[in-house]
Amino acid sequence: MCEEPTDIITLDSLEKSGADEATSLEVVRRCFVRIIKGEGEGTELKLGSETIIAGRSTSAGLFLGTSSASRKHFELVPERGGYVLRDLNSTNGTKVNRTRVAECRLSDGDIISVGKLELVFLEKTRLEIGSGQNKP
């Protein structure tokens, strides 16, 4: 789930890193889906604050190149710091980790299946130490 990590950064660890009082900590979080099996293998889509429709339609934000996919098959919705997959009443259904779902909150490494096409949901989080001078 694309939520902030719960790790605690101590002042001692900041001092050891060479940080001074004007230093700020920023959690940088990126979520992606990547096609790992089927047409378009290797295609990766960065997820943001907008809902993404996945399907066979050429107007879909994420094109699914399989006859098993409906034109509007599922959507990826940003919700409460993470992403929720919602099946859009597709003909052949959507599976997450081999289980057919109508709606599912995604976690790092989840496998989304539409027929023989497979995608993986990926979450990458890192902590950056930077100068707080650019903040108002």
Coordinates of C-alpha atoms in Angstrom, one line a residue:
M1 CA 0.0 0.0 0.0
C2 CA 1.5 3.4 -0.9
E3 CA 1.5 4.6 2.7
E4 CA 4.3 6.4 4.6
P5 CA 6.7 4.1 6.2
T6 CA 6.7 3.7 10.0
D7 CA 10.5 3.8 10.5
I8 CA 11.7 6.2 13.1
I9 CA 14.6 8.5 12.2
T10 CA 16.6 9.6 15.3
L11 CA 18.5 12.9 15.7
D12 CA 21.6 10.8 16.3
S13 CA 21.2 9.1 12.9
L14 CA 20.8 12.5 11.2
E15 CA 23.9 13.9 12.9
K16 CA 25.9 10.9 11.7
S17 CA 24.7 11.6 8.2
G18 CA 26.1 15.1 8.4
A19 CA 22.6 16.8 8.4
D20 CA 22.2 20.1 10.1
E21 CA 19.2 21.9 11.7
A22 CA 18.0 23.2 8.3
T23 CA 17.6 19.6 7.0
S24 CA 14.2 18.2 6.2
L25 CA 13.2 14.6 5.6
E26 CA 10.9 13.7 2.7
V27 CA 9.3 10.4 2.0
V28 CA 9.4 9.8 -1.8
R29 CA 6.9 7.2 -2.8
R30 CA 6.2 5.9 -6.3
C31 CA 3.7 3.2 -7.4
F32 CA 3.7 1.4 -10.7
V33 CA 2.1 -1.4 -12.6
R34 CA 4.2 -3.4 -15.0
I35 CA 3.1 -6.0 -17.6
I36 CA 5.1 -9.1 -16.8
K37 CA 3.4 -11.6 -19.1
G38 CA 1.6 -11.2 -22.4
E39 CA 1.4 -8.5 -25.1
G40 CA 3.2 -5.3 -24.0
E41 CA 5.5 -7.2 -21.6
G42 CA 7.8 -4.8 -19.9
T43 CA 5.4 -1.8 -20.3
E44 CA 5.4 0.2 -17.0
L45 CA 2.9 2.8 -15.9
K46 CA 3.6 5.2 -13.1
L47 CA 0.5 5.8 -11.0
G48 CA -0.4 9.2 -9.7
S49 CA -3.4 11.0 -8.2
E50 CA -5.7 10.2 -11.1
T51 CA -7.9 7.1 -11.5
I52 CA -6.5 4.9 -14.4
I53 CA -8.8 2.7 -16.5
A54 CA -7.3 -0.5 -17.9
G55 CA -8.8 -2.3 -20.8
R56 CA -8.8 -3.2 -24.5
S57 CA -10.0 0.3 -25.6
T58 CA -7.3 2.4 -27.2
S59 CA -8.5 5.3 -25.0
A60 CA -7.7 3.3 -21.8
G61 CA -4.9 4.8 -19.7
L62 CA -3.4 1.3 -19.5
F63 CA -3.9 -0.8 -22.7
L64 CA -4.5 -4.5 -22.1
G65 CA -3.7 -6.3 -25.4
T66 CA -5.6 -9.5 -24.9
S67 CA -9.0 -10.6 -26.2
S68 CA -9.8 -11.7 -22.6
A69 CA -10.0 -8.0 -21.6
S70 CA -13.1 -5.9 -21.8
R71 CA -12.8 -2.4 -23.3
K72 CA -13.0 -1.0 -19.8
H73 CA -11.8 -3.9 -17.7
F74 CA -10.7 -2.5 -14.3
E75 CA -9.7 0.7 -12.7
L76 CA -6.9 1.7 -10.4
V77 CA -8.1 4.2 -7.9
P78 CA -5.9 6.2 -5.5
E79 CA -7.4 5.9 -2.1
R80 CA -6.2 6.5 1.5
G81 CA -2.5 6.6 0.6
G82 CA -2.7 3.5 -1.6
Y83 CA -4.4 2.1 -4.6
V84 CA -7.6 0.0 -5.0
L85 CA -8.3 -2.1 -8.0
R86 CA -12.0 -2.3 -9.0
D87 CA -13.3 -4.6 -11.7
L88 CA -15.7 -2.7 -14.0
N89 CA -18.1 -5.6 -14.5
S90 CA -15.8 -7.2 -17.0
T91 CA -16.9 -10.2 -18.9
N92 CA -14.0 -12.5 -17.9
G93 CA -13.2 -11.0 -14.5
T94 CA -10.0 -9.8 -12.8
K95 CA -7.8 -11.8 -10.5
V96 CA -5.4 -10.6 -7.9
N97 CA -2.9 -13.2 -6.7
R98 CA -5.1 -15.9 -8.4
T99 CA -8.3 -14.9 -6.7
R100 CA -11.2 -13.4 -8.6
V101 CA -12.0 -10.0 -7.1
A102 CA -14.6 -7.2 -7.6
E103 CA -12.5 -4.8 -5.5
C104 CA -9.1 -5.2 -3.8
R105 CA -6.6 -2.9 -2.0
L106 CA -3.2 -3.5 -3.7
S107 CA 0.0 -4.3 -1.9
D108 CA 3.6 -4.3 -3.3
G109 CA 4.1 -7.4 -5.4
D110 CA 0.5 -8.2 -6.0
I111 CA -0.1 -10.0 -9.4
I112 CA -3.1 -8.8 -11.4
S113 CA -4.4 -11.3 -14.0
V114 CA -6.7 -10.7 -17.0
G115 CA -6.8 -13.9 -18.9
K116 CA -3.2 -14.9 -19.7
L117 CA -2.0 -11.3 -19.3
E118 CA -0.3 -10.6 -16.0
L119 CA 0.7 -7.3 -14.3
V120 CA 2.6 -6.6 -11.1
F121 CA 1.8 -3.8 -8.7
L122 CA 5.0 -2.2 -7.4
E123 CA 5.6 0.3 -4.6
K124 CA 9.0 2.0 -4.3
T125 CA 9.6 4.2 -1.2
R126 CA 12.8 6.0 -0.2
L127 CA 13.6 8.6 2.4
E128 CA 15.5 11.7 1.1
I129 CA 17.4 14.1 3.3
G130 CA 17.5 17.6 1.9
S131 CA 17.7 21.2 2.7
G132 CA 14.5 22.7 4.1
Q133 CA 15.4 26.1 2.5
N134 CA 13.0 25.6 -0.4
K135 CA 10.0 25.3 2.0
P136 CA 8.0 28.5 2.9

